[in-house]
Amino acid sequence: MRETLCDFPTPVEPGQQYALSSPLRVKVGDEALRDKIFYEFTPLTSAAPADGPGTPLTLVPRGVMPSYGNIDPYFTTYVNSVNHADFAVTGDTVTGRRGSYATLHATVIDRGPAVVEDLLDDDAFLPVLVKLPPGTKATKIPDNCQPPPTDDGSDPGPRMGRSSYQCYFGDPAPGDRHVLSFTVAIGPRTPAVSTGKVRTLEVMKGLDPDASNDSAALTLRLAQGGSAAGASGSVSGGPSAGSGPLADTGFGGGWIAWAAGALLLPGGMALALSRRSRGGN
């Protein structure tokens, strides 16, 4: 939390309205995107804060409060900052043989600088679409991946045995790195070189200006003989995975704002400005 307290040792009259003697200014950080400034007015019951280096603020009378005026002591100002967030993905190439298994790893990196958060419910998700190489079906998938939703909203069916998945990363923040690991069964008709794809889906129109790193290939090459080899370029530390029996084949396939806040406290009143960052820190 970041707060600014302003103490106004000036009596305030019931039914009257007041304004600040000069505009409240806030600095927009590099991670800003969708922000909120909260104001709260309340009698000051503790010691007054020490004076800061800025020009002193005072309360200026603005006449009688209109009958339709807001009597709630809380106010919110929304600030949309011009910013972007670069979500980059990398793929993988593995070697295996028909009738065996292989594991593919896809990496998703949030390069920022903007922090994406939903102003309404604090939940933001970065969706990623994974299409496995043709001729393969999933036997083990990350917990945060599901078959893509159906057009009519019905249950998409079993999670395993699919060739395509949609994965979600909650509260994406600059510097986050996620690894998606998929173990696949290699079918009898898998081509010698079979290529799928991983790509990020649009979180917000115009948010990611660099489309060149939004997708990457997931490639399976058949071995000339012997057992399937391990995945090349594999990365440890990925999300846990679920497993289960193969289902019938089928092709199916958040966001954080920083919140800024401010509290104005009347009577011997104070104003506080706070910014709520990811995770409520």
Coordinates of C-alpha atoms in Angstrom, one line a residue:
M1 CA 0.0 0.0 0.0
R2 CA 1.1 3.5 -0.7
E3 CA -0.7 6.3 1.0
T4 CA -0.6 10.0 1.3
L5 CA -2.3 11.6 4.3
C6 CA -3.4 15.2 4.3
D7 CA -4.5 16.8 7.5
F8 CA -6.8 19.8 7.3
P9 CA -7.2 21.4 10.7
T10 CA -10.1 23.5 9.4
P11 CA -13.7 23.1 10.7
V12 CA -16.1 21.8 8.0
E13 CA -19.8 22.6 8.1
P14 CA -22.6 20.1 7.6
G15 CA -24.3 20.4 4.2
Q16 CA -21.4 22.4 2.7
Q17 CA -19.0 21.3 0.0
Y18 CA -15.3 21.9 -0.2
A19 CA -12.5 21.5 -2.8
L20 CA -8.7 21.3 -2.6
S21 CA -6.9 24.6 -3.0
S22 CA -4.8 23.0 -5.8
P23 CA -5.0 19.9 -7.9
L24 CA -3.8 16.6 -6.4
R25 CA -0.9 15.3 -8.6
V26 CA 0.4 11.7 -8.8
K27 CA 3.3 10.3 -10.6
V28 CA 2.6 7.6 -13.2
G29 CA 5.0 4.7 -12.8
D30 CA 6.5 2.5 -15.5
E31 CA 4.1 -0.4 -14.7
A32 CA 0.9 1.7 -14.7
L33 CA -1.9 0.8 -17.1
R34 CA -5.3 0.8 -15.5
D35 CA -5.2 2.7 -12.2
K36 CA -7.5 3.8 -9.5
I37 CA -7.2 6.6 -7.0
F38 CA -9.3 6.2 -3.9
Y39 CA -10.4 9.1 -1.7
E40 CA -11.8 8.7 1.7
F41 CA -13.0 11.5 4.0
T42 CA -13.0 10.8 7.7
P43 CA -12.4 12.7 11.0
L44 CA -8.7 12.5 12.0
T45 CA -8.5 10.7 15.3
S46 CA -4.7 10.2 15.4
A47 CA -1.8 12.7 15.4
A48 CA -1.5 14.9 12.3
P49 CA 1.1 13.8 9.7
A50 CA 4.3 15.7 9.4
D51 CA 4.4 18.4 6.7
G52 CA 5.9 17.3 3.3
P53 CA 8.0 19.4 1.0
G54 CA 5.2 20.5 -1.3
T55 CA 2.9 23.5 -1.3
P56 CA 0.5 23.3 1.6
L57 CA -3.0 22.2 0.7
T58 CA -6.1 23.9 2.2
L59 CA -9.8 23.4 1.8
V60 CA -11.8 26.0 -0.2
P61 CA -15.5 26.3 0.4
R62 CA -17.6 25.6 -2.7
G63 CA -21.1 26.5 -1.5
V64 CA -24.0 24.3 -0.4
M65 CA -24.0 20.6 -1.2
P66 CA -26.7 19.9 -3.9
S67 CA -29.5 17.6 -2.9
Y68 CA -28.4 15.0 -5.4
G69 CA -24.8 15.2 -4.1
N70 CA -22.7 12.1 -3.2
I71 CA -22.9 11.6 0.5
D72 CA -20.6 8.5 0.4
P73 CA -17.2 9.3 2.0
Y74 CA -15.5 7.2 -0.6
F75 CA -14.6 8.4 -4.2
T76 CA -12.7 6.8 -7.0
T77 CA -10.9 8.3 -10.0
Y78 CA -9.9 6.0 -12.9
V79 CA -6.7 6.7 -14.7
N80 CA -5.8 5.0 -18.0
S81 CA -2.1 5.2 -18.8
V82 CA -0.7 4.9 -22.2
N83 CA 1.4 1.7 -21.8
H84 CA 2.0 -1.8 -23.2
A85 CA 3.0 -5.3 -22.1
D86 CA 5.1 -7.7 -24.2
F87 CA 4.1 -11.3 -23.8
A88 CA 6.7 -13.6 -25.5
V89 CA 6.6 -17.3 -26.1
T90 CA 9.2 -19.9 -27.1
G91 CA 8.5 -23.4 -28.4
D92 CA 10.4 -26.7 -28.4
T93 CA 11.6 -29.4 -30.6
V94 CA 11.6 -33.1 -29.5
T95 CA 12.4 -36.5 -31.0
G96 CA 10.3 -39.6 -30.6
R97 CA 9.0 -42.7 -32.4
R98 CA 5.5 -43.9 -33.3
G99 CA 3.8 -45.8 -30.5
S100 CA 5.9 -44.0 -27.8
Y101 CA 5.7 -40.8 -25.8
A102 CA 7.5 -37.4 -25.8
T103 CA 7.3 -34.3 -23.7
L104 CA 7.1 -30.8 -25.2
H105 CA 7.8 -27.6 -23.2
A106 CA 6.4 -24.2 -24.1
T107 CA 7.7 -21.1 -22.3
V108 CA 5.7 -17.9 -21.7
I109 CA 7.5 -14.7 -20.5
D110 CA 5.8 -11.4 -19.4
R111 CA 8.3 -8.7 -20.4
G112 CA 6.1 -5.9 -19.2
P113 CA 6.4 -3.1 -18.4
A114 CA 2.7 -2.7 -17.7
V115 CA 1.0 -4.7 -14.9
V116 CA -2.3 -6.0 -16.2
E117 CA -5.1 -6.3 -13.7
D118 CA -8.8 -6.2 -13.9
L119 CA -10.2 -3.1 -12.2
L120 CA -13.5 -4.7 -11.5
D121 CA -12.6 -7.9 -9.6
D122 CA -8.8 -7.9 -9.2
D123 CA -8.5 -11.1 -11.4
A124 CA -6.5 -10.9 -14.6
F125 CA -5.6 -13.8 -16.8
L126 CA -3.2 -14.3 -19.7
P127 CA -4.7 -16.9 -22.1
V128 CA -2.3 -19.1 -24.2
L129 CA -3.5 -21.4 -26.9
V130 CA -1.5 -24.6 -27.4
K131 CA -1.9 -26.8 -30.5
L132 CA 0.0 -30.0 -30.2
P133 CA 1.8 -31.5 -33.3
P134 CA -0.6 -33.4 -35.6
G135 CA -0.6 -37.1 -35.0
T136 CA -0.2 -36.7 -31.2
K137 CA -2.6 -36.6 -28.3
A138 CA -2.0 -35.4 -24.8
T139 CA -1.6 -37.9 -21.9
K140 CA -0.3 -35.4 -19.3
I141 CA -1.0 -31.7 -19.2
P142 CA -0.5 -28.7 -16.8
D143 CA -3.1 -28.1 -14.2
N144 CA -3.9 -24.6 -15.6
C145 CA -4.8 -25.9 -19.0
Q146 CA -8.2 -27.0 -20.3
P147 CA -9.8 -27.9 -23.6
P148 CA -10.9 -24.6 -25.3
P149 CA -14.4 -23.5 -24.4
T150 CA -17.1 -24.5 -26.8
D151 CA -19.0 -21.9 -28.8
D152 CA -22.3 -22.6 -27.0
G153 CA -20.7 -22.8 -23.5
S154 CA -21.3 -26.5 -23.0
D155 CA -18.9 -28.8 -21.3
P156 CA -15.9 -29.4 -23.6
G157 CA -15.5 -33.0 -22.3
P158 CA -12.5 -34.9 -21.0
R159 CA -9.2 -33.0 -20.6
M160 CA -6.9 -35.8 -21.8
G161 CA -6.5 -37.1 -25.3
R162 CA -6.9 -33.7 -26.9
S163 CA -4.8 -32.0 -29.5
S164 CA -5.4 -28.5 -28.5
Y165 CA -5.6 -26.6 -25.1
Q166 CA -6.2 -23.2 -23.7
C167 CA -4.0 -22.3 -20.7
Y168 CA -4.3 -19.4 -18.2
F169 CA -1.9 -17.5 -16.1
G170 CA -3.4 -15.4 -13.3
D171 CA -2.2 -11.9 -12.5
P172 CA 0.6 -11.6 -15.1
A173 CA 3.4 -9.3 -13.9
P174 CA 6.6 -8.2 -15.6
G175 CA 9.4 -10.7 -15.2
D176 CA 7.0 -13.7 -14.8
R177 CA 8.2 -16.9 -16.6
H178 CA 5.9 -19.9 -17.0
V179 CA 6.7 -23.3 -18.5
L180 CA 3.9 -25.5 -19.9
S181 CA 4.9 -29.2 -20.2
F182 CA 2.8 -31.6 -22.3
T183 CA 3.4 -35.3 -22.6
V184 CA 2.0 -36.7 -25.8
A185 CA 1.3 -40.1 -27.3
I186 CA 2.8 -40.4 -30.8
G187 CA 0.3 -42.0 -33.1
P188 CA 0.9 -44.6 -35.8
R189 CA 0.3 -42.1 -38.6
T190 CA 2.4 -39.2 -37.2
P191 CA 4.4 -37.5 -40.0
A192 CA 8.2 -37.6 -39.9
V193 CA 8.1 -33.9 -38.9
S194 CA 5.0 -32.7 -37.2
T195 CA 4.6 -29.1 -36.0
G196 CA 2.1 -27.6 -33.7
K197 CA 2.0 -24.1 -32.2
V198 CA 1.8 -22.1 -28.9
R199 CA 0.6 -18.6 -29.0
T200 CA -0.7 -15.9 -26.7
L201 CA -4.2 -14.6 -27.1
E202 CA -5.1 -11.0 -26.9
V203 CA -5.6 -9.7 -23.4
M204 CA -6.5 -6.2 -24.4
K205 CA -6.6 -4.7 -27.8
G206 CA -3.4 -2.9 -28.6
L207 CA -1.7 -4.0 -25.3
D208 CA 1.1 -6.1 -26.9
P209 CA 2.7 -4.1 -29.7
D210 CA 5.2 -6.8 -30.7
A211 CA 3.4 -9.6 -32.5
S212 CA 6.7 -11.2 -33.7
N213 CA 7.1 -13.2 -30.5
D214 CA 3.5 -14.0 -29.8
S215 CA 3.7 -17.5 -31.2
A216 CA 6.3 -20.3 -31.6
A217 CA 6.5 -23.8 -33.0
L218 CA 6.1 -27.1 -31.1
T219 CA 7.9 -29.6 -33.3
L220 CA 8.1 -33.4 -33.1
R221 CA 10.6 -35.3 -35.2
L222 CA 10.4 -39.0 -35.6
A223 CA 13.5 -41.0 -34.6
Q224 CA 15.1 -43.3 -37.2
G225 CA 15.1 -46.1 -34.6
G226 CA 15.2 -46.9 -30.9
S227 CA 13.2 -45.4 -28.1
A228 CA 12.0 -41.8 -28.0
A229 CA 14.5 -39.2 -27.0
G230 CA 14.0 -36.5 -24.4
A231 CA 12.9 -33.0 -25.3
S232 CA 15.5 -30.6 -26.4
G233 CA 15.8 -27.3 -24.6
S234 CA 13.6 -28.5 -21.8
V235 CA 13.2 -26.2 -18.8
S236 CA 12.6 -27.2 -15.2
G237 CA 10.3 -25.5 -12.8
G238 CA 7.1 -25.6 -14.8
P239 CA 3.6 -26.0 -13.4
S240 CA 2.4 -29.3 -12.0
A241 CA 0.6 -31.5 -14.5
G242 CA -2.5 -33.7 -14.4
S243 CA -2.9 -37.1 -16.1
G244 CA -5.6 -39.5 -16.9
P245 CA -6.8 -42.1 -19.5
L246 CA -6.8 -41.1 -23.1
A247 CA -10.2 -39.9 -24.3
D248 CA -11.7 -40.0 -27.7
T249 CA -9.9 -37.7 -30.0
G250 CA -11.3 -34.2 -30.5
F251 CA -9.9 -30.9 -31.6
G252 CA -10.9 -28.2 -29.3
G253 CA -8.9 -25.8 -29.1
G254 CA -6.7 -12.8 -16.3
W255 CA -5.6 -9.3 -16.0
I256 CA -4.3 -5.5 -12.7
A257 CA -4.5 -3.1 -12.8
W258 CA -2.4 -1.4 -10.5
A259 CA -4.8 0.3 -8.3
A260 CA -3.9 3.7 -7.0
G261 CA -5.8 4.9 -4.0
A262 CA -6.3 8.1 -2.1
L263 CA -8.1 8.9 1.1
L264 CA -9.3 12.4 2.0
L265 CA -10.2 12.7 5.7
P266 CA -12.4 15.9 6.7
G267 CA -12.8 17.8 9.9
G268 CA -9.4 17.5 11.4
M269 CA -9.3 15.5 8.2
A270 CA -6.7 13.7 6.2
L271 CA -6.3 12.5 2.7
A272 CA -4.6 9.3 1.8
L273 CA -3.4 8.1 -1.6
S274 CA -2.6 4.4 -2.0
R275 CA -1.6 2.2 -4.8
R276 CA -2.6 -1.5 -4.6
S277 CA -0.1 -3.7 -6.4
R278 CA -0.4 -7.3 -7.5
G279 CA -1.1 -9.8 -4.8
G280 CA -2.3 -7.1 -2.4
N281 CA 1.3 -6.2 -1.3

